[in-house]
Amino acid sequence: MPCRLPNAASGIGLYLHVPFCLSKCPYCDFNTYEGLTPLIPAYMAALEREIRLWAELLHGPPVSSIYYGGGTPSYVPPHSIASSLQTVTNLFEVSRDAELTLEANPGDVAPEQIDSWMKAGINRLSIGVQSFDDALLKTLGRRHTSQEAARAALCAASRGLENLSLDLMFGLPLQTLGQWQNSLNTAIDLEPQHLSIYGLQLEPGTPMEADVRLGRTPDVDNDLAADMYTLAEDTLGQAGFEHYEISNWARRGKESQHNLAYWTLQPYLGVGSGAHSFLHGRRFANVKSPRAYARCLESDAAIHNNRAHPVDAMRALGTVGEAETMDRQTAIAETMMMGMRLSRGVSNADFNHRFGVDMSDVFYEELRDLSDAGLIIHDHAGARLTPRGRLLGNEVFARLVEASSKAAQFRPGQAA
Amino acid sequence: MEWMDKSRIRNFCIIAHIDHGKSTLADRLMQFTGAVEDRDLTEQHLDTMELERERGITIKAQAVRLSYTARDGRGYELNLIDTPGHVDFTYEVSRSLAACEGALLLIDATQGIQAQTMANIYLAMEHDLSIIPVINKIDLPGAEPERVAGEIEQSFGFAPQDIQYISAKTGKGVLDLLETVVELVEPPRGDPSAPLRALIFDSRYDPYKGVVAYLRVVDGEMKGTERAMLMSAGVTADVLEAGFFSPAPEKSAGLATGQVGYLATGLKNVRDCRVGDTLTSSRLPATAPLAGYRPLKPMVFSGLYPADGKAYPELRDALDKLQLNDPALVFEPESSTALGFGFRCGFLGLLHMDIVQERLEREYDLSLIATAPGVNYRVTLTDQSVVEVDNPSRMPPAQTIAEVREPWVELSIIAPSRFIGPVMDLVTGRRGEYRKMEYLPTRSSMSAGANGPADAPANDARVHLEYLAPLSEILVDFHDQLKARTQGYASMDYSLVDDRPADLVKLEVLVNQEPVDALSIITHRGDAQSQGRKLARKLRELIPRQMFEVPIQAAIGNKVIARETVRALRKNVLAKCYGGDVTRKRKLLEQQAEGKKRLKKIGRVDVPQEAFLAVLKIDRE
C-alpha cells in the first residue's frame, strides 16, 4: 500500500545552507569549502538577514519542515544555529509538528552540542557516518573513526533525540561485501530511526574521480555495488525498516518530511549560498560563493517589494542568480523523475489531479515497455519501481523524462 | 593561327614521393619563368584542393604553360603537367606521363628513394620519357645528397653528371634545371597534318563550362570552333572554349600539335570524357584512337552510411557531386539492417577511399559510418556461372560455390635493413609471398665492394623488398603496422597483378542471435578462427551493457566459432536527488536519453557507431 503523506501543501520546506567544513572530502562536489572558517560569523549574519527579507516578501508563510544542510552545519557554533532558527520561528509560521533537521559530523556530536541544538528546536539529526570501517573512512577522507560515529549515535539517543538518521556509503574502492554487511549491522544495532544509503558516485572534478580515472585508486565494480545495494535492502528489510525511496529507509512514520517534499514537487525555499528554491512555479538558486553571498546581504541590504514575483526582488539584490519558470512539460518530467524514486511511485490520481490528463495516456508506450522490461509495476493505482527498477532507475527516469516532450499533445479536456 | 614551332615545345612532369617537394618546385618553376608574380605566389600553387594541401599530395593533375627564354636566347614553351603522386592513381599517372616527353625524378636529399619513387620511375621508363634525376632539399641540415646520388646511380643507372642538385625552397639550382629541361627533353613528335588526336589526361566538371578536358594534342591541330568527338565514349561535344593555363586559364584559338591545354566541352558528365580517351574532330575524325585507354576499375569497396539515418539524401547528393569530378568513384545504394540505408562504394585504393570519406565529412559536413573495406571476389558457382562479389553479405552460400578468386598485388616495400625481420613477419603473417630483396647501394658500399650485393651492408643500408600478397590482406591496418614496425621509415607501394583461387569463408557476427550484415567479413579459412575470436572480443568491449545479457557470436556457416557475452547492466541509478539537484539531474537524464538515440539498433540491442568499426580495430598480429 502506498504510504500516506502529510498534508504537505500546509507549508513550505525551508532549507538553510551552511557551506563550511573543517576539511573537504575527496568525493564531495557540493557547494562547500574548507578554510573559510573566518567567514562564519558574517555568513551566519547574512543568512539571518536573508531569512528576514524572505519573510517580508512572502508574508511569513507556514513552514512544515526545516533542514540545515551543508557543508557541515554542526561545524558552526550552536548559538548561531539557535539564533537563525529563532529568526525563522519568529517570522514564519512553523507548524508544531514540523521536522527540524540538522546535518552533523560524528566528531561534532557531543552532549552539550546536542542539548543546545535540541533546545533551539532541532528534533532530527542526520549524522554522516558513511562507514563503520576505519580503513574505508580514511579512503573517504573522513576525520572521524567508526568508534566516534557509534558514540555520536548513542549520545544523541541518550540526550533524548527521537529522530536520528545515519548516512552510509557503499560501492567504495576496495570495499568488500563483508565490510558492508558489518557496517549495516553496526548501524542497525545503534537503533536509528532513519538510514540514508548512498552508492558512491564519482563526480567529475573531485579528487577521488581523478584518482580512479588515473588508476591511483581502484575502480568500483558495478556488479558488486549492485550486490551491496541488494544486501542493504535485505538486511534493513529484515530489521524492520521501510524502503521508502531509492536511497532511504525509515521506521514507519519517520520518513524525512523535508525530503518527501522535494520528491513530490512541493514548494521549498532555500537560503544561504548556492541554495536552490522552488516557489510559485519557479526554480532559482542563490549565488554559489559564500563571500559574494554575504556581500549581497551587508547590514544595510534592503529590498523593494514592488515587483511581480518576490524572486525578482532578490535578483535585484544579487543573491539570486538565474530563475526559470517551470513549464508544464518540465513539471511533468520532474514529477515522474522525482516521484518514481519513491517506493509508492506516482499515483494516477495525483498525476491527473495535477495535470488534468492521465499518466497512462501520456506515457502509454513507456509504461508498457518499462513494465515488460520488469523495471516498473503499472496498475490501477499508479506506477512504481520494482526492486530491479530501483537499481536501474536512470533507465526508467531517462525514458520518462524524454517522453515528457509529448505532454503538449495531451491537454486537459482533450481526447488523446 | 600562329602556332608555336613544335621544336620549341617541351612537355614534362615531375614524379616524386609524397612530401619530396614537387609542389614547391612547381611553384618555383612558375616564378622563375614569370608565370606568377612573386607576390602572387601562394604556397603550392598547383594543389588547389584544401585536402591536397593538408596532406601534401596531389589528387588531380593539372597543367601549366611556362614561357622560358633559354640561355640560347630563344623562347620556349614548357608545359608542366602535374601528376597525382599516389599509387591509387597509377592509371591517371600513366596518362599524364603519356602526355609528356620528359620527367623530373624528384628525390628528397634527406630521405632518398621511396617505394613510390620506384613505381613512378618504372612507369616513366615504360613511357620512354627522358628522365632527369633531381635531388631536392639540399639546403636542409639532414641532407645527404651524396648518399642519395649513390642510390640513384646504382638503382637506375644514371651517370653522376646527369644528376641535378636543387633546393626548390630557396630556388638554388632551379635555373640550371630549366636549361636541362630544354636541353634533354625531346620536342614533341606527332604529325601536324594528320587528323586531330588529343590525349585526355584529366577532366573535371565546371558548373559554367561543363566538363573541362585537360589534353595534349598528339597529331593534327585542335581548333576552338570545331565539334569534338570522344573516341572511346562515342560521344560528340560542342567546343565552348579552348585554352591553356598559365596558371590562370587563358583562351586561345586552338591547340597545335604537341601543345597542352584545356577544352570546355559543355558535357554534363565526366564519364563521357574519361581520362585516357582520345579526342578527335567530329568533322574529320581520326581512324584509330591513341593506345592505352582503359576504364578505371575500383579495387576497394566499403559501405558508407550516414551516422544519422535522416542524412541519407544528403549523402546521396554529396556522392553525386563528388562523382562529377571523380569518375573513379562508383556507388550504388545498399541497405543494412543495423545501419539503415547507405551506399556500397568502390574506390581505386585505400588512399582514394580515405580521401572520399574525408571530403564527404569535411566538404559536405556529413558524419559517416564506413564498414570494413573489402575487395572484389570472382566467384564461380557450381553451375559454372561467374559472379563478382564486392559485399560480404552478398557472398553466395558456401555449398553453391565452386571457386572463389581474389585479387593479388605486387607489394613493394623500401625500409632500412635493420627492419627486414619485422617487415617479413608482417607480410608473411598476411599470406604474403616473398619475391626478392635488393639492397639499395650506397657510395660507400660501391667503393668498398666489388664483391657483389652480398657484401655486409652498412647499418643504415636500405633494402627494397618485393612480395606478392592478397589485396584484402593489406587493406586494414597494414600501412599503420608497417610504419609502426619500422619506426616510420618504411614506404610501400602496390599494384594489381592477377587473381588467384582462395580458400575463403564468410565470417558472420551475431549480436543477441541476430546476424549483423554490416559486421560480416570474408576472410581466409586459416585465419577465420582467430579473427572470429578477436572480433567477438572487441565487440564485447565496444557494446555497452544492456538491461539484458547480450551474447556475441562469430559463426562460419552454421558453426559458431567464438562466443562472448556482454553481461546485463545491473545498476544505473542516481543515488542522490534532492532539492538542489533537480534541474541538473533532469538534464543529465535528458542527455542519457539523447545519447541513446544516437545508438544504432541491432534487434533490441543498442550499439554505438564505433562497434561497426570493430573489424578495423582488431589486432591482427
Tab-separated table of C-alpha atoms in Angstrom, chain A residues 198-199 201 222-223 226-227 247-248 259 262-263 268 276 283 324 330 334 338 341 375 388 390-395 397 401-402, chain B residues 545 547-548 567-587 589-590 592-594 596-597:
chain	number	residue	atom	x	y	z
A	198	TYR	CA	24.223	6.091	-0.961
A	199	GLY	CA	26.156	4.344	-3.671
A	201	GLN	CA	29.069	8.440	-7.353
A	222	ASN	CA	29.330	-2.057	-10.805
A	223	ASP	CA	28.045	-5.589	-10.177
A	226	ALA	CA	24.545	-3.834	-7.123
A	227	ASP	CA	25.072	-6.769	-4.767
A	247	SER	CA	18.402	5.627	-1.096
A	248	ASN	CA	16.320	5.999	2.047
A	259	ASN	CA	12.904	15.315	1.569
A	262	TYR	CA	11.312	17.505	-2.781
A	263	TRP	CA	10.224	14.212	-4.285
A	268	TYR	CA	10.549	24.956	-0.813
A	276	HIS	CA	18.014	26.180	-4.548
A	283	ARG	CA	13.126	27.310	-9.773
A	324	GLU	CA	13.432	29.760	-14.583
A	330	THR	CA	9.159	20.174	-17.297
A	334	GLU	CA	10.171	16.262	-12.857
A	338	MET	CA	11.294	12.587	-8.622
A	341	ARG	CA	12.141	7.491	-6.757
A	375	LEU	CA	11.527	-2.274	-14.212
A	388	ARG	CA	15.205	-4.347	-10.257
A	390	ARG	CA	15.427	0.658	-8.261
A	391	LEU	CA	18.855	-0.462	-9.405
A	392	LEU	CA	18.193	0.713	-12.934
A	393	GLY	CA	16.265	3.839	-12.043
A	394	ASN	CA	18.011	6.013	-14.622
A	395	GLU	CA	16.759	3.785	-17.415
A	397	PHE	CA	13.704	8.180	-15.440
A	401	VAL	CA	11.816	12.492	-18.953
A	402	GLU	CA	12.394	12.160	-22.681
B	545	ARG	CA	25.976	-3.324	-21.123
B	547	MET	CA	19.442	-4.324	-19.454
B	548	PHE	CA	19.740	-7.934	-20.509
B	567	ARG	CA	26.701	-9.101	-19.160
B	568	ALA	CA	23.457	-7.421	-18.232
B	569	LEU	CA	23.671	-3.967	-16.739
B	570	ARG	CA	22.615	-4.274	-13.141
B	571	LYS	CA	22.981	-0.822	-11.688
B	572	ASN	CA	22.458	2.598	-13.160
B	573	VAL	CA	20.766	4.951	-10.789
B	574	LEU	CA	21.364	8.365	-9.329
B	575	ALA	CA	21.973	7.781	-5.652
B	576	LYS	CA	21.023	11.273	-4.579
B	577	CYS	CA	18.362	13.548	-5.893
B	578	TYR	CA	17.199	16.314	-3.592
B	579	GLY	CA	16.015	19.891	-3.872
B	580	GLY	CA	19.313	21.303	-5.071
B	581	ASP	CA	19.790	18.821	-7.898
B	582	VAL	CA	16.532	18.675	-9.762
B	583	THR	CA	17.340	20.719	-12.850
B	584	ARG	CA	20.859	19.358	-13.189
B	585	LYS	CA	19.745	15.769	-12.756
B	586	ARG	CA	16.888	16.213	-15.219
B	587	LYS	CA	19.384	17.485	-17.774
B	589	LEU	CA	18.738	12.186	-17.775
B	590	GLU	CA	17.852	14.091	-20.938
B	592	GLN	CA	21.269	9.930	-21.344
B	593	ALA	CA	18.127	9.673	-23.469
B	594	GLU	CA	19.705	11.811	-26.191
B	596	LYS	CA	20.702	6.539	-26.578
B	597	LYS	CA	19.008	7.989	-29.636
